[in-house]
């Protein structure tokens, strides 16, 4: 039996800490495949990375700014952002735990994986 993991690409945009690494570990421990892209400085870099990695979800750990136009550039990819302050992302979270919980909810509702009770 093949089990398909949810694939998430995490990018840091305008931050200089290890928040994305910590978030990636939370998701990995919950059974999500995580690709950590590191710090990306432009929207184009984020888009090109997402195109190359073909994720189900793209997460951006952001600082004061956020990449513009991602939803338009990546219409088939779910997006979320983690950071303080207002965000134009539909799925924006202030804490890593909130973001990880949201990804877990997406995973349980969109990926054809048997529930823990059936395994």
Coordinates of N, CA, C and O in Angstrom, one line a residue:
X1 N 0.8 -1.2 0.0 CA 0.0 0.0 0.0 C 0.9 1.2 0.0 O 1.8 1.4 0.8
X2 N 0.6 2.1 -0.9 CA 1.4 3.4 -1.0 C 0.6 4.5 -0.2 O -0.6 4.7 -0.4
X3 N 1.3 5.1 0.6 CA 0.7 6.2 1.4 C 1.3 7.5 0.8 O 2.5 7.8 0.8
X4 N 0.4 8.4 0.4 CA 0.9 9.7 -0.2 C 0.9 10.7 0.9 O -0.1 10.9 1.6
X5 N 2.0 11.3 1.1 CA 2.2 12.4 2.1 C 1.8 13.7 1.5 O 2.1 14.0 0.4
X6 N 1.3 14.6 2.4 CA 1.1 16.0 2.0 C 2.4 16.6 1.9 O 3.3 16.5 2.7
X7 N 2.7 17.3 0.8 CA 4.0 18.0 0.5 C 3.9 19.5 0.8 O 3.1 20.1 0.1
X8 N 4.6 20.0 1.7 CA 4.6 21.4 2.0 C 6.0 22.0 1.8 O 7.0 21.4 2.2
X9 N 6.1 23.1 1.1 CA 7.3 23.9 0.9 C 7.2 25.0 1.9 O 6.2 25.8 1.9
X10 N 8.3 25.2 2.7 CA 8.3 26.3 3.7 C 9.4 27.3 3.2 O 10.6 26.9 3.0
X11 N 9.1 28.5 3.1 CA 10.0 29.6 2.8 C 10.1 30.7 3.8 O 9.0 31.0 4.4
X12 N 11.2 31.2 4.1 CA 11.3 32.4 5.0 C 11.4 33.6 4.1 O 12.1 33.6 3.1
X13 N 10.6 34.6 4.4 CA 10.6 35.8 3.6 C 10.8 37.0 4.6 O 9.8 37.4 5.3
X14 N 11.9 37.6 4.6 CA 12.2 38.8 5.4 C 12.3 38.5 6.9 O 12.1 39.4 7.7
X15 N 12.7 37.3 7.3 CA 13.0 37.0 8.7 C 14.4 36.4 8.8 O 14.9 35.8 7.9
X16 N 15.0 36.6 10.0 CA 16.3 36.1 10.2 C 16.4 35.1 11.4 O 17.4 35.0 12.1
X17 N 15.3 34.4 11.6 CA 15.4 33.4 12.7 C 15.1 32.0 12.2 O 15.0 31.8 11.0
X18 N 15.0 31.1 13.1 CA 14.8 29.7 12.7 C 13.3 29.3 12.8 O 13.0 28.1 13.0
X19 N 12.4 30.2 12.7 CA 11.0 29.9 12.8 C 10.5 28.8 11.8 O 9.7 27.9 12.2
X20 N 10.9 28.9 10.6 CA 10.5 28.0 9.6 C 11.0 26.6 9.9 O 10.3 25.6 9.6
X21 N 12.2 26.5 10.4 CA 12.8 25.2 10.8 C 11.9 24.5 11.9 O 11.6 23.4 11.8
X22 N 11.6 25.3 12.9 CA 10.7 24.8 14.0 C 9.4 24.4 13.5 O 8.8 23.4 13.8
X23 N 8.8 25.2 12.6 CA 7.5 24.8 12.0 C 7.6 23.6 11.2 O 6.7 22.7 11.2
X24 N 8.7 23.5 10.4 CA 8.9 22.2 9.6 C 9.0 21.0 10.5 O 8.4 20.0 10.1
X25 N 9.6 21.1 11.6 CA 9.7 20.0 12.5 C 8.4 19.6 13.1 O 8.1 18.4 13.2
X26 N 7.6 20.6 13.4 CA 6.2 20.3 13.9 C 5.4 19.5 12.9 O 4.7 18.5 13.2
X27 N 5.5 20.0 11.6 CA 4.7 19.3 10.6 C 5.3 18.0 10.2 O 4.5 17.0 10.0
X28 N 6.6 17.8 10.2 CA 7.2 16.6 9.9 C 6.8 15.5 11.0 O 6.5 14.4 10.6
X29 N 6.8 15.9 12.2 CA 6.4 15.0 13.3 C 4.9 14.6 13.2 O 4.5 13.6 13.8
X30 N 4.1 15.3 12.5 CA 2.7 15.0 12.3 C 2.5 14.3 10.9 O 1.4 14.1 10.5
X31 N 3.6 13.8 10.3 CA 3.5 13.0 9.1 C 3.4 13.8 7.8 O 2.8 13.3 6.8
X32 N 3.9 15.0 7.7 CA 3.8 15.8 6.5 C 5.2 15.8 5.9 O 6.2 16.0 6.6
X33 N 5.3 15.7 4.6 CA 6.6 15.9 3.9 C 6.9 17.4 3.8 O 6.1 18.1 3.3
X34 N 8.0 17.8 4.3 CA 8.4 19.2 4.4 C 9.7 19.4 3.6 O 10.7 18.8 3.8
X35 N 9.6 20.4 2.7 CA 10.8 20.9 1.9 C 11.1 22.3 2.4 O 10.2 23.2 2.3
X36 N 12.2 22.5 3.0 CA 12.6 23.8 3.6 C 13.4 24.5 2.5 O 14.5 24.0 2.2
X37 N 13.0 25.6 2.0 CA 13.7 26.3 1.0 C 14.7 27.3 1.5 O 15.6 27.8 0.7
X38 N 14.6 27.6 2.8 CA 15.5 28.7 3.3 C 15.0 30.0 3.1 O 13.8 30.2 2.8
X39 N 15.8 31.0 3.2 CA 15.4 32.4 3.1 C 15.3 32.8 1.6 O 16.3 32.6 0.9
X40 N 14.2 33.3 1.2 CA 14.0 33.8 -0.2 C 13.7 35.3 -0.1 O 12.9 35.7 0.8
X41 N 14.3 36.1 -1.0 CA 14.2 37.5 -0.9 C 13.2 38.2 -1.8 O 12.9 39.3 -1.6
X42 N 12.8 37.4 -2.9 CA 11.8 38.0 -3.8 C 10.6 37.1 -4.0 O 10.8 35.9 -3.9
X43 N 9.6 37.7 -4.5 CA 8.4 36.9 -4.8 C 8.7 35.9 -5.9 O 8.3 34.7 -5.9
X44 N 9.5 36.3 -6.9 CA 9.9 35.4 -8.0 C 10.7 34.2 -7.5 O 10.4 33.1 -8.0
X45 N 11.5 34.4 -6.5 CA 12.2 33.2 -6.0 C 11.3 32.3 -5.3 O 11.4 31.0 -5.4
X46 N 10.3 32.8 -4.6 CA 9.3 31.9 -3.9 C 8.5 31.2 -5.0 O 8.3 29.9 -4.9
X47 N 8.1 31.8 -6.0 CA 7.3 31.2 -7.1 C 8.1 30.1 -7.8 O 7.6 29.0 -8.0
X48 N 9.3 30.4 -8.2 CA 10.2 29.5 -8.9 C 10.5 28.2 -8.0 O 10.4 27.1 -8.5
X49 N 10.7 28.4 -6.7 CA 10.9 27.3 -5.8 C 9.6 26.4 -5.7 O 9.7 25.2 -5.8
X50 N 8.5 27.1 -5.6 CA 7.2 26.3 -5.6 C 7.0 25.5 -6.9 O 6.6 24.4 -6.9
X51 N 7.3 26.2 -8.0 CA 7.1 25.5 -9.3 C 8.1 24.3 -9.4 O 7.7 23.2 -9.9
X52 N 9.3 24.4 -8.9 CA 10.2 23.3 -8.9 C 9.9 22.1 -8.0 O 10.0 21.0 -8.3
X53 N 9.4 22.5 -6.8 CA 9.1 21.5 -5.8 C 7.7 20.9 -5.9 O 7.4 19.8 -5.2
X54 N 6.8 21.5 -6.6 CA 5.4 21.0 -6.8 C 4.7 20.6 -5.5 O 4.3 19.5 -5.3
X55 N 4.6 21.6 -4.6 CA 3.9 21.3 -3.3 C 2.4 21.3 -3.3 O 1.8 21.9 -4.3
X56 N 1.8 20.7 -2.3 CA 0.4 20.8 -2.1 C 0.1 22.1 -1.4 O -1.0 22.7 -1.7
X57 N 1.0 22.5 -0.6 CA 0.8 23.7 0.2 C 2.2 24.5 0.2 O 3.2 23.9 0.4
X58 N 2.1 25.8 0.1 CA 3.3 26.7 0.3 C 3.1 27.5 1.5 O 2.1 28.2 1.7
X59 N 4.0 27.4 2.5 CA 4.0 28.2 3.7 C 5.1 29.2 3.7 O 6.2 28.9 3.3
X60 N 4.7 30.4 4.0 CA 5.7 31.5 4.1 C 5.8 32.0 5.5 O 4.8 32.5 6.1
X61 N 7.0 31.9 6.1 CA 7.2 32.5 7.4 C 7.8 33.9 7.1 O 8.8 34.0 6.5
X62 N 7.0 34.9 7.5 CA 7.3 36.3 7.0 C 7.7 37.2 8.1 O 7.3 37.0 9.3
X63 N 8.4 38.2 7.7 CA 8.7 39.3 8.7 C 7.7 40.4 8.5 O 6.5 40.2 8.4
X64 N 8.2 41.6 8.3 CA 7.3 42.8 8.2 C 6.7 42.8 6.8 O 5.6 43.4 6.6
X65 N 7.3 42.2 5.8 CA 6.8 42.2 4.5 C 6.4 40.8 4.1 O 6.8 39.9 4.7
X66 N 5.6 40.7 3.0 CA 5.3 39.4 2.5 C 5.3 39.4 1.0 O 5.2 40.5 0.3
X67 N 5.5 38.3 0.3 CA 5.6 38.2 -1.1 C 4.2 38.6 -1.7 O 3.2 38.2 -1.3
X68 N 4.3 39.5 -2.7 CA 3.1 40.0 -3.4 C 2.7 39.0 -4.6 O 3.6 38.6 -5.3
X69 N 1.5 38.8 -4.8 CA 1.0 38.1 -6.0 C 1.2 36.6 -6.0 O 1.1 36.0 -7.1
X70 N 1.4 36.0 -4.9 CA 1.6 34.5 -4.9 C 0.3 33.8 -5.3 O 0.4 32.8 -6.1
X71 N -0.8 34.2 -4.8 CA -2.0 33.5 -5.2 C -2.3 33.5 -6.7 O -2.7 32.5 -7.2
X72 N -2.0 34.6 -7.3 CA -2.2 34.7 -8.8 C -1.1 33.8 -9.5 O -1.5 33.2 -10.5
X73 N 0.1 33.8 -9.0 CA 1.1 33.1 -9.7 C 1.0 31.6 -9.5 O 1.5 30.8 -10.3
X74 N 0.4 31.2 -8.4 CA 0.3 29.7 -8.0 C -1.1 29.4 -7.7 O -1.4 29.0 -6.5
X75 N -2.0 29.4 -8.7 CA -3.4 29.2 -8.4 C -3.8 27.8 -7.9 O -4.8 27.7 -7.2
X76 N -3.0 26.8 -8.1 CA -3.3 25.4 -7.7 C -2.7 25.0 -6.4 O -2.7 23.9 -6.0
X77 N -2.0 26.0 -5.7 CA -1.3 25.7 -4.5 C -2.0 26.4 -3.3 O -2.3 27.6 -3.4
X78 N -2.3 25.6 -2.3 CA -2.8 26.3 -1.0 C -1.7 27.1 -0.4 O -0.5 26.7 -0.4
X79 N -2.0 28.3 0.1 CA -1.0 29.2 0.7 C -1.3 29.5 2.1 O -2.5 29.6 2.5
X80 N -0.3 29.6 2.9 CA -0.5 30.1 4.3 C 0.8 30.9 4.7 O 1.8 30.8 4.1
X81 N 0.5 31.9 5.6 CA 1.6 32.7 6.1 C 1.6 32.7 7.6 O 0.6 32.5 8.2
X82 N 2.8 32.8 8.2 CA 3.0 32.9 9.6 C 3.8 34.1 9.9 O 4.8 34.3 9.3
X83 N 3.3 35.0 10.7 CA 4.0 36.2 11.1 C 3.1 37.2 11.8 O 1.8 37.0 11.8
X84 N 3.7 38.2 12.4 CA 2.9 39.2 13.1 C 2.4 40.2 12.2 O 3.0 40.5 11.2
X85 N 1.3 40.8 12.6 CA 0.7 41.9 11.8 C -0.2 41.5 10.7 O -0.4 40.3 10.5
X86 N -0.8 42.5 10.0 CA -1.8 42.1 9.0 C -1.2 41.4 7.8 O 0.0 41.6 7.5
X87 N -2.0 40.6 7.2 CA -1.5 39.8 6.0 C -2.6 39.8 5.0 O -3.8 39.8 5.3
X88 N -2.2 39.7 3.7 CA -3.2 39.6 2.6 C -3.5 38.1 2.3 O -4.3 37.8 1.5
X89 N -2.8 37.2 3.0 CA -3.0 35.7 2.8 C -4.4 35.4 3.4 O -4.7 35.8 4.5
X90 N -5.1 34.5 2.8 CA -6.4 34.0 3.3 C -6.2 33.2 4.6 O -6.9 33.3 5.5
X91 N -5.1 32.5 4.6 CA -4.7 31.6 5.7 C -3.5 32.2 6.4 O -2.4 31.9 6.0
X92 N -3.7 33.1 7.3 CA -2.6 33.8 8.0 C -2.7 33.5 9.5 O -3.7 33.5 10.1
X93 N -1.5 33.1 10.0 CA -1.4 32.7 11.4 C -0.4 33.5 12.2 O 0.6 33.9 11.5
X94 N -0.6 33.7 13.4 CA 0.4 34.5 14.2 C 1.4 33.5 14.9 O 2.5 33.9 15.2
X95 N 1.0 32.3 15.1 CA 2.0 31.3 15.8 C 2.2 30.1 14.9 O 1.4 29.8 14.1
X96 N 3.4 29.5 15.2 CA 3.7 28.3 14.5 C 2.8 27.2 14.8 O 2.4 26.4 13.9
X97 N 2.3 27.1 16.0 CA 1.4 26.0 16.4 C 0.0 26.1 15.6 O -0.5 25.1 15.2
X98 N -0.5 27.4 15.5 CA -1.7 27.6 14.7 C -1.5 27.1 13.3 O -2.4 26.4 12.7
X99 N -0.4 27.4 12.7 CA -0.1 27.0 11.3 C 0.0 25.5 11.2 O -0.6 24.9 10.3
X100 N 0.7 24.9 12.1 CA 0.9 23.4 12.1 C -0.5 22.7 12.2 O -0.7 21.8 11.6
X101 N -1.3 23.3 13.1 CA -2.6 22.7 13.3 C -3.5 22.8 12.1 O -4.2 21.9 11.7
X102 N -3.4 24.0 11.4 CA -4.1 24.1 10.1 C -3.7 23.1 9.1 O -4.5 22.5 8.4
X103 N -2.4 23.0 8.9 CA -1.8 22.0 7.9 C -2.3 20.6 8.3 O -2.7 19.9 7.4
X104 N -2.3 20.3 9.6 CA -2.8 18.9 10.0 C -4.3 18.8 9.6 O -4.7 17.7 9.1
X105 N -5.1 19.8 9.7 CA -6.5 19.7 9.3 C -6.6 19.6 7.8 O -7.5 18.8 7.3
X106 N -5.8 20.3 7.0 CA -5.8 20.1 5.6 C -5.4 18.7 5.2 O -6.1 18.1 4.4
X107 N -4.4 18.2 5.9 CA -3.9 16.9 5.6 C -5.0 15.8 5.8 O -5.2 14.9 5.0
X108 N -5.7 15.9 6.9 CA -6.7 14.9 7.2 C -8.0 15.0 6.3 O -8.7 14.0 6.2
X109 N -8.2 16.1 5.6 CA -9.3 16.3 4.8 C -9.1 16.2 3.3 O -10.0 16.1 2.5
X110 N -7.8 16.2 2.9 CA -7.6 16.3 1.5 C -6.7 15.1 0.9 O -6.8 14.9 -0.3
X111 N -6.0 14.5 1.7 CA -5.1 13.4 1.3 C -5.8 12.1 1.6 O -6.3 11.9 2.7
X112 N -5.8 11.2 0.6 CA -6.4 9.9 0.8 C -5.5 9.0 1.6 O -4.8 8.1 1.1
X113 N -5.5 9.2 2.9 CA -4.7 8.5 3.8 C -5.7 7.8 4.8 O -6.6 8.5 5.3
X114 N -5.5 6.6 5.1 CA -6.4 6.0 6.1 C -6.3 6.7 7.4 O -5.2 7.1 7.8
X115 N -7.4 6.7 8.1 CA -7.3 7.4 9.5 C -6.4 6.5 10.4 O -6.2 5.3 10.1
X116 N -6.0 7.1 11.5 CA -5.2 6.4 12.4 C -5.9 5.2 13.0 O -5.3 4.2 13.4
X117 N -7.2 5.3 13.1 CA -8.0 4.1 13.6 C -7.9 2.9 12.7 O -8.1 1.8 13.2
X118 N -7.9 3.2 11.4 CA -7.9 2.1 10.5 C -6.5 1.4 10.2 O -6.4 0.3 9.7
X119 N -5.4 2.2 10.5 CA -4.1 1.6 10.2 C -3.7 0.6 11.3 O -4.0 0.5 12.3

